[in-house]
Coordinates of C-alpha atoms in Angstrom, one line a residue:
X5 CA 91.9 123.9 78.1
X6 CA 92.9 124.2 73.9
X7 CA 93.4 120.5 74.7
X8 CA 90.4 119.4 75.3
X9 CA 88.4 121.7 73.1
X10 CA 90.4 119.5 70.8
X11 CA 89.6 116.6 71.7
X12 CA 86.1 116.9 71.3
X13 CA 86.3 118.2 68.2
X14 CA 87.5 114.7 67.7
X15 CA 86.0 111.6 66.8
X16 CA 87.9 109.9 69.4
X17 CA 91.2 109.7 70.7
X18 CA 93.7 106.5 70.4
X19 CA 97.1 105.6 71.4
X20 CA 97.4 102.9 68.8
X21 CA 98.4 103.7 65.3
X22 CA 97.1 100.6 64.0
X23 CA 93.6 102.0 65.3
X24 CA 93.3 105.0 63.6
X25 CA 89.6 106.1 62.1
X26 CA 88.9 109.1 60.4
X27 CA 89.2 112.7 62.5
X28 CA 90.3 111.2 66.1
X29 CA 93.5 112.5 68.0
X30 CA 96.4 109.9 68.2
X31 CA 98.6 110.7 71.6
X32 CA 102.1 109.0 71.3
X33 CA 103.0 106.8 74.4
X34 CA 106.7 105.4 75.3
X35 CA 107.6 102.4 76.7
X36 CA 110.3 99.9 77.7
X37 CA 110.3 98.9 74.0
X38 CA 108.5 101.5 71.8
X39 CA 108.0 105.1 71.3
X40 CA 104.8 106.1 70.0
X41 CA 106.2 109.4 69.0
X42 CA 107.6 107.5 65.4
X43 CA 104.1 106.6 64.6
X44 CA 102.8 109.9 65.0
X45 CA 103.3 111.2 61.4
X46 CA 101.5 108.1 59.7
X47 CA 98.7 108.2 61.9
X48 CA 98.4 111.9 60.5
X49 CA 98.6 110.7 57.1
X50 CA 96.0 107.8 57.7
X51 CA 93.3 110.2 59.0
X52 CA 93.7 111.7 62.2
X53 CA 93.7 114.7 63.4
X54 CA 95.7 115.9 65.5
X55 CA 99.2 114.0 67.2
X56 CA 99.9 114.3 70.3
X57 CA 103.5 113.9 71.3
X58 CA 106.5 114.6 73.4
X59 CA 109.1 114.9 71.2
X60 CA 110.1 118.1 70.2
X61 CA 112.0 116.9 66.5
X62 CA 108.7 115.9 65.6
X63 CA 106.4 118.3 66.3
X64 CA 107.9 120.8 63.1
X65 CA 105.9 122.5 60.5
X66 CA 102.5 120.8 60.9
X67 CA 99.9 122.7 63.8
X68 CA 98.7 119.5 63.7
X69 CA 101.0 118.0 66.3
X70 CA 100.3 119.0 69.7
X71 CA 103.4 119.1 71.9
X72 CA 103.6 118.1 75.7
X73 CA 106.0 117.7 77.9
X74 CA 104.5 114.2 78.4
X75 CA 102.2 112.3 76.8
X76 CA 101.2 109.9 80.0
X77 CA 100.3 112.3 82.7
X78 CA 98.6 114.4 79.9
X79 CA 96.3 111.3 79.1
X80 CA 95.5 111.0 82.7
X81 CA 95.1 114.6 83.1
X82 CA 92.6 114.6 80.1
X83 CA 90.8 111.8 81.0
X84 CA 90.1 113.6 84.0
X85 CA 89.2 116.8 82.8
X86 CA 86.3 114.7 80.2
X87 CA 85.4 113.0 82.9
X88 CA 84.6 116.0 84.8
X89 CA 82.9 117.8 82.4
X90 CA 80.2 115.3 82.2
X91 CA 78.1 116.4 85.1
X92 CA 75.0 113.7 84.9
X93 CA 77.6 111.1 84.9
X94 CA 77.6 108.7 88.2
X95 CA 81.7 106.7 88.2
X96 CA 81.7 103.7 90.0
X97 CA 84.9 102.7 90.6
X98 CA 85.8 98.7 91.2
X99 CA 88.9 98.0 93.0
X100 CA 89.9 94.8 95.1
X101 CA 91.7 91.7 94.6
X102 CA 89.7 89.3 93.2
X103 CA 86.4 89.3 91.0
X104 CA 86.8 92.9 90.5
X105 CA 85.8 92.0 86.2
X106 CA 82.8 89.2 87.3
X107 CA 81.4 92.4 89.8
X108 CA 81.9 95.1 87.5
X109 CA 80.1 93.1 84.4
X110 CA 77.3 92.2 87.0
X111 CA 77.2 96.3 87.8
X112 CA 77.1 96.8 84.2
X113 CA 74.0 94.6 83.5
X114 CA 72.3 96.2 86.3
X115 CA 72.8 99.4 85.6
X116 CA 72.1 99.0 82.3
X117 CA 68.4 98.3 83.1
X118 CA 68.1 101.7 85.1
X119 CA 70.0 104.1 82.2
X120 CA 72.9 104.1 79.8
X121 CA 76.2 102.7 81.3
X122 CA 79.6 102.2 80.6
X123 CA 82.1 99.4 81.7
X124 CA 85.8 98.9 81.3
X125 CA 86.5 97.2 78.3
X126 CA 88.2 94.0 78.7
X127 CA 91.4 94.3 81.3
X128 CA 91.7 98.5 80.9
X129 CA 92.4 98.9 84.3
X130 CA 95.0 100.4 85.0
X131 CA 97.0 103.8 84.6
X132 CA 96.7 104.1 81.0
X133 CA 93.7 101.7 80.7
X134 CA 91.5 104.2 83.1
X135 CA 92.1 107.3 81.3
X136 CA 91.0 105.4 77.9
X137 CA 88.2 104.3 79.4
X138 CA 87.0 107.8 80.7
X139 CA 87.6 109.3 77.5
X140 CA 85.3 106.7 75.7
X141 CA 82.4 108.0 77.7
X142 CA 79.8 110.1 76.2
X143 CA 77.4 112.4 77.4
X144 CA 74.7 109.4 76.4
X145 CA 76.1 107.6 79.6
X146 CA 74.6 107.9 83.0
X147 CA 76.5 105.6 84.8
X148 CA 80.4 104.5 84.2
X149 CA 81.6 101.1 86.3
X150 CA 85.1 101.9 86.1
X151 CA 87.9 99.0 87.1
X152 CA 91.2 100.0 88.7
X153 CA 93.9 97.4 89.1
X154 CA 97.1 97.7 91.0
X155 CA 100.0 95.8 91.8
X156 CA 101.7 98.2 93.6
X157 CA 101.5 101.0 96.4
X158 CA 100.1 104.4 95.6
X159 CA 98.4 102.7 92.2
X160 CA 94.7 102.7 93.5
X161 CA 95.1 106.0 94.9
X162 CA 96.4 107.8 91.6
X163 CA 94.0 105.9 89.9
X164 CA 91.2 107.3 91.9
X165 CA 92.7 110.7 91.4
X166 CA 92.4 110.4 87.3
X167 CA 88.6 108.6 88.0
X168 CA 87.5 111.0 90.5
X169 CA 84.5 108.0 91.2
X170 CA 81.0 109.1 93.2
X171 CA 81.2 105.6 95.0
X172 CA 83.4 102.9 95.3
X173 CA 83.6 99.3 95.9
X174 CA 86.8 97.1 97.0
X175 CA 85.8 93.5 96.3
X176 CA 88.4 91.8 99.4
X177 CA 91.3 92.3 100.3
X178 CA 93.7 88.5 99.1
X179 CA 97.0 87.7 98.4
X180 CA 97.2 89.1 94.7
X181 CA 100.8 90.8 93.7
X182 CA 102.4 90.0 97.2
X183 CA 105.4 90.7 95.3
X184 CA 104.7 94.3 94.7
X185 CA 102.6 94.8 97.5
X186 CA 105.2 93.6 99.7
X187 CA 103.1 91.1 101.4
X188 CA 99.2 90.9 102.4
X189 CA 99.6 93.7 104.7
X190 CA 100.7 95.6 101.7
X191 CA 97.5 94.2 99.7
X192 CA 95.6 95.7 102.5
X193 CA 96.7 99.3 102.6
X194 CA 96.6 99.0 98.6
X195 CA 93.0 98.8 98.7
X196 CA 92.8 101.2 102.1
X197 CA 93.7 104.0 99.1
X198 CA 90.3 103.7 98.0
X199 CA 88.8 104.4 101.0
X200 CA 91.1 107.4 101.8
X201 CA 90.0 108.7 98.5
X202 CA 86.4 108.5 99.2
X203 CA 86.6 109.5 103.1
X204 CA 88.3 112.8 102.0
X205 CA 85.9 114.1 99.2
X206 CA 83.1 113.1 101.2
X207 CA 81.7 109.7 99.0
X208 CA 80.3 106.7 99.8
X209 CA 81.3 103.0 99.3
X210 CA 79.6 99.7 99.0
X211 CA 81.2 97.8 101.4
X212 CA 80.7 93.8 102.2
X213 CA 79.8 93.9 105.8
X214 CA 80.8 89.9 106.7
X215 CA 84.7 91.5 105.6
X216 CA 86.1 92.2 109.0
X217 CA 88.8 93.7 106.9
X218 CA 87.3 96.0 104.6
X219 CA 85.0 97.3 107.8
X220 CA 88.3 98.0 109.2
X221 CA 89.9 100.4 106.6
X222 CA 86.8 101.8 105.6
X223 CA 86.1 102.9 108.6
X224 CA 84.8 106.9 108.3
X225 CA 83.6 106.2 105.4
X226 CA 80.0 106.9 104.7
X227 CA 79.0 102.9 103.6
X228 CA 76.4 101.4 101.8
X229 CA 76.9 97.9 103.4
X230 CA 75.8 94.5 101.5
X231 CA 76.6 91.0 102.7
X232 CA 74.5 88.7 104.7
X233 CA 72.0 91.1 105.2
X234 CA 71.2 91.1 101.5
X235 CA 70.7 87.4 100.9
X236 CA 71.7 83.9 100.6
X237 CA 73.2 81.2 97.9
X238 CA 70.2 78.5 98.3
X239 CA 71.5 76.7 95.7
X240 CA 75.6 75.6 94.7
X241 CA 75.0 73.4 91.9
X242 CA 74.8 73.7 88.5
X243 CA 75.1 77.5 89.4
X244 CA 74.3 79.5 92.2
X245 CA 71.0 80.8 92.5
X246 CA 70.6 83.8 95.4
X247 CA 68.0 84.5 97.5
X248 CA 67.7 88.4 98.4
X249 CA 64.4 88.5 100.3
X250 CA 61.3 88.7 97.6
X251 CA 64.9 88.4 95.1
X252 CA 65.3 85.4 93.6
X253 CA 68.4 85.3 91.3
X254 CA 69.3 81.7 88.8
X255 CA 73.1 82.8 87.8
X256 CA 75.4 81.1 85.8
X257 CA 77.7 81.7 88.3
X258 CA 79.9 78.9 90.1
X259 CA 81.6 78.9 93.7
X260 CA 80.2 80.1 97.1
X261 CA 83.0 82.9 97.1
X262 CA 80.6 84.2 94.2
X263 CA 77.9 85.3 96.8
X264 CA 79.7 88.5 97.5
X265 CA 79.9 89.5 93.9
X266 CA 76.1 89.0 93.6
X267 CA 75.0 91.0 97.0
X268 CA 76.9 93.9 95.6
X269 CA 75.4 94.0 92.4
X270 CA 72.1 94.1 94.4
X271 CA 73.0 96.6 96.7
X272 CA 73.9 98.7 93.7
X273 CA 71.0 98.3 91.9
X274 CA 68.4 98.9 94.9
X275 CA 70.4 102.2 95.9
X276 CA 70.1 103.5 91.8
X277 CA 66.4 102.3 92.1
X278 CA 66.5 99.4 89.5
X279 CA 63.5 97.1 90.1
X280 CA 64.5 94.1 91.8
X281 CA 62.9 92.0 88.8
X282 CA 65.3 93.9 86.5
X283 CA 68.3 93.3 88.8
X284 CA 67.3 89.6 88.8
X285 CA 67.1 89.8 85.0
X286 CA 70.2 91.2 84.3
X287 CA 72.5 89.2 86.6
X288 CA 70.8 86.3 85.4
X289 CA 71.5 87.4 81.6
X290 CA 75.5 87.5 82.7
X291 CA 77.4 84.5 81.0
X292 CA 81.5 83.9 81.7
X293 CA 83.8 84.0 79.0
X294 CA 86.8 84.5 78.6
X295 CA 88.1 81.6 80.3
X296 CA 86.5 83.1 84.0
X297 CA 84.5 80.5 85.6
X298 CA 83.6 79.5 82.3
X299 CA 81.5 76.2 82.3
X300 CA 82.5 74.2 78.5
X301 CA 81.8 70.6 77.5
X302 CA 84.9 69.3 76.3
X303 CA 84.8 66.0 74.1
X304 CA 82.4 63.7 76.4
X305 CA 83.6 66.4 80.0
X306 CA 83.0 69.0 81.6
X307 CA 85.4 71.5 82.2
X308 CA 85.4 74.8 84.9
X309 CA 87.1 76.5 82.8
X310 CA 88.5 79.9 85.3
X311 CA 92.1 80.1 83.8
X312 CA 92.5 83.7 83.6
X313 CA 94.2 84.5 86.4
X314 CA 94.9 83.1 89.3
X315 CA 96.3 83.5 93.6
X316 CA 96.5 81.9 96.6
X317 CA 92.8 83.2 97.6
X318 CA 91.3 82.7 94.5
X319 CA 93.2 79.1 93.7
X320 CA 92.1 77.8 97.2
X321 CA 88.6 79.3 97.3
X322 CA 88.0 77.5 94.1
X323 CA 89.4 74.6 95.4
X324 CA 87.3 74.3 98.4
X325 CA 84.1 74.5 96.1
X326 CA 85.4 71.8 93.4
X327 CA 85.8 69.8 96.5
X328 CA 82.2 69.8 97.3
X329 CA 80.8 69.7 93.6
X330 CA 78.3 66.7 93.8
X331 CA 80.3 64.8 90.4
X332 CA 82.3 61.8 90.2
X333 CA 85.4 61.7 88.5
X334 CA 86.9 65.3 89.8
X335 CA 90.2 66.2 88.0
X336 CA 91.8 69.1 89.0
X337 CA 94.2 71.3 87.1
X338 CA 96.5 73.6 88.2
X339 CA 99.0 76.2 87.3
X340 CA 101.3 78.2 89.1
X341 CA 100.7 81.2 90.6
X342 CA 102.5 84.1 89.3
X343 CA 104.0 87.8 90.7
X344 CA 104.2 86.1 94.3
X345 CA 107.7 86.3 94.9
X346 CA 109.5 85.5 98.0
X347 CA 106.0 84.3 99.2
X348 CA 105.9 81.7 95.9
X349 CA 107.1 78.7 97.7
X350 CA 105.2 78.7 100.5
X351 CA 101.8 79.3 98.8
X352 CA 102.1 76.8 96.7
X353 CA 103.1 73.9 99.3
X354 CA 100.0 75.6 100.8
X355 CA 97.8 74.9 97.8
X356 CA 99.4 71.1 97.8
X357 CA 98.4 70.6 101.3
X358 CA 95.0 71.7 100.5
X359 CA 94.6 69.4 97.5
X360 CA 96.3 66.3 99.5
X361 CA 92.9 67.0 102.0
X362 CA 90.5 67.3 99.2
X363 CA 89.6 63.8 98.2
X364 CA 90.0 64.9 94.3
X365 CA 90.5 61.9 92.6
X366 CA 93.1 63.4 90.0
X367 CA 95.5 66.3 90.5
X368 CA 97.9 68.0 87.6
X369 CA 100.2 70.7 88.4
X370 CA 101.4 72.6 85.8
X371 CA 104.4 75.3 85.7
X372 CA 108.1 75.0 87.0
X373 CA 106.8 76.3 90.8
X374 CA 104.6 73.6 91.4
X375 CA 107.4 71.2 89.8
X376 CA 109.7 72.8 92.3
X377 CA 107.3 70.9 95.3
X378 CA 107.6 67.4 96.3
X379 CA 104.4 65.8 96.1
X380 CA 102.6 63.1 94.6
X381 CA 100.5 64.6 92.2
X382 CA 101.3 64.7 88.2
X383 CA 103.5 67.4 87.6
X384 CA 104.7 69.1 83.9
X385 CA 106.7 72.0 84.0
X386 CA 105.0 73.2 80.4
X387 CA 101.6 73.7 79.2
X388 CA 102.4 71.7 75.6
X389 CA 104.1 68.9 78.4
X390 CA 100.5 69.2 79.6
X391 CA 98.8 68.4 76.5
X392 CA 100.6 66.1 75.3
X393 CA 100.0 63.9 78.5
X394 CA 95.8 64.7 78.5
X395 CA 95.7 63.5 74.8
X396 CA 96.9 60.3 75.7
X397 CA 94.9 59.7 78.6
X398 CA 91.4 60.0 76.2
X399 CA 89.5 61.2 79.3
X400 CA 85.4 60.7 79.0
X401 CA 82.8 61.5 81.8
X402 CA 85.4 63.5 84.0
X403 CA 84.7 67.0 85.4
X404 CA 88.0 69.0 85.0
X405 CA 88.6 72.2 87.2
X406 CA 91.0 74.5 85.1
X407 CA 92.9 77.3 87.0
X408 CA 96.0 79.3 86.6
X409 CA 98.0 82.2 86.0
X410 CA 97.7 83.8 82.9
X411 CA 101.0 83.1 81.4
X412 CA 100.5 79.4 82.1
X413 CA 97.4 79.9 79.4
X414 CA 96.1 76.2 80.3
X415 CA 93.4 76.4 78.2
X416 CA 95.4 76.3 75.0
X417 CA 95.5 72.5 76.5
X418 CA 92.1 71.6 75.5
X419 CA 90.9 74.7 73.3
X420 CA 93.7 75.1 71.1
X421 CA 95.9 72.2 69.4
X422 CA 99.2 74.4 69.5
X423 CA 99.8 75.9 73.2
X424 CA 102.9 77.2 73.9

């Protein structure tokens, strides 16, 4: 494939112009609102190499332009083609609905102690993010723990079509997307694309064996299970610490729905033959940031801090755990749940039910949903509304659980004096 031969004559390839380095390959992406094809020429003139792109007007009187009929699917077939062509690699791909980032950074650390791997950078997880990510891999890695994301049907599956992943691992199945997935039974059959992939190419999955679910669509599948039969939280608070038989693992992990996330990493390791005091070292090494589960003292508090993202699963799992935190003073925080759609209503008069059981002695909702329920509970339709509110109150010795969608960004209400 001229191509590819190309691209690794390349330092690198990039699909943003203000990230050009010296000899990579710039590929030219459109959007909704851009057209990477105009930027083609300058990243030429700052240093790359070649340009791909899909506009014919451009590509005139330089053999540096490359012309394809379309940039995306030539990403994705490229990606493929790299990944491919690095036969001592071992892809892991992560799919599921929720901690699919928490479990593929805990992979990563493990791995990490057996050979060279490779983990999705940040959120690059989904049809463009996956192909980047393959084509940063290097014939230095061994192993590559490869995020997919979807949000609608037929995403996981073309994902693991441009992955082509030796094992895979679906997290759950929750009510993330119902919107695009058309309900939880459409969640289901989202993540049932994994499995299809694997069962018809003949590889295995790790698959959580207390998931009645996941045991259902996977079924055919050859399965590496983990669960219950690999250990036990015997400890909640602070953090979680596991118990895996001789395994003893002190996280800095919070919330019992954490457990799952932890057995997997340490099914993973044990079947890539990483000593279990190395897999106990690494996922003990594995800090939050990033605003996931993040634990920050906040001007004489304590704040969970796990406002990345949030659904119905993940918003009452978290809950349920708060709940049971042995501190006084619980306030809990809470913004709306996005991309739920005709579903939005009744999840969040779910979630307000649940807190109206919880015996947390403050509640704040934030976002125009939860400001859309009747209920007794503070309400402010804005994050700055928010603020404003928490600076006067001068809070001290409280512990705060944080959680929302991302575009309610609550932590610009105590990290940040300008939120918006």
């Amino acid at each position: 494939m001229e191509l590819y031969e190309k691209f690794k004559a390349s330092t690198g390839l990039t699909t943003d112009s203000r990230q050009i380095t010296p000899g990579c390959m710039f590929l030219a992406l459109r959007g909704e609102n851009f057209d990477g094809n105009r930027f083609a020429a300058a990243a030429l003139d700052q240093g790359a190499h070649y340009a791909v792109v899909d506009d014919p007007k451009i590509a005139v009187g330089d053999d540096r332009y490359i012309l394809v009929e379309d940039t995306l699917p030539t990403l994705q077939a490229l990606s493929t083609t790299h990944r491919l062509a690095l036969r001592e690699l071992t892809v892991i791909a992560v799919a599921g609905s929720n901690g699919k980032t928490t479990t593929k950074e805990l992979l990563h650390r493990v791995l990490s102690r057996k050979a060279p791997t490779f983990a999705t950078p940040g959120n690059w997880n989904n049809h463009i993010g996956v192909p980047l990510s393959l084509l940063s891999l290097t014939e230095e890695h061994h192993f590559a723990v490869i995020e997919i994301g979807a949000n609608h049907q037929r995403e996981n599956a073309l994902l693991c079509e441009i992955a082509r992943p030796d094992f895979g691992l679906v997290t759950n199945c929750g009510k993330d997307h119902l919107e695009g997935f058309g309900g939880v039974a459409g969640v289901i059959q989202a993540n049932k694309e994994v499995y299809d992939h694997l069962r018809a190419v003949g590889r295995p999955a790790f698959v959580n064996q207390d998931d009645p679910v996941l045991m259902e669509i996977s079924a055919g599948v050859d399965r590496i299970l983990y669960g219950s039969n690999t250990g036990q939280i015997t400890q909640h608070f602070p953090s979680i610490t596991y118990q895996a038989g001789p395994l003893t693992v002190a996280t800095h992990l919070l919330g019992s729905f954490q457990q799952y996330n932890i057995a997997s990493a340490i099914a993973v390791g044990r079947e890539f033959g990483v000593a279990d005091v190395d897999i106990a070292a690494a996922l003990g090494s594995y800090i939050p940031r990033n605003n996931r589960s993040q634990v920050i003292d906040w001007q004489g508090n304590r704040l969970l801090l796990d406002a990345y993202n949030a659904n119905p699963s993940s918003m009452s799992a978290m809950i349920a755990d708060f709940r049971q935190y042995p501190v006084e003073n619980k306030v809990a925080v809470l913004g709306d749940m996005f991309e739920l759609g005709e579903y939005s209503h009744a999840e969040h008069r779910l979630i307000i039910e649940q807190l109206r059981e919880s015996g947390i002695g403050t509640v704040v909702l934030v976002g125009e949903e939860f400001l859309r329920q009747d209920s007794e509970f503070h309400h402010f339709a804005t994050t700055a509304e928010f603020k404003a509110w928490l600076d006067a109150q001068r809070f001290s010795g409280h512990y705060f659980l944080v959680k929302g969608s991302r575009g309610i960004a609550l932590e610009k209400a105590f990290l940040d004096e300008s939120p918006h």
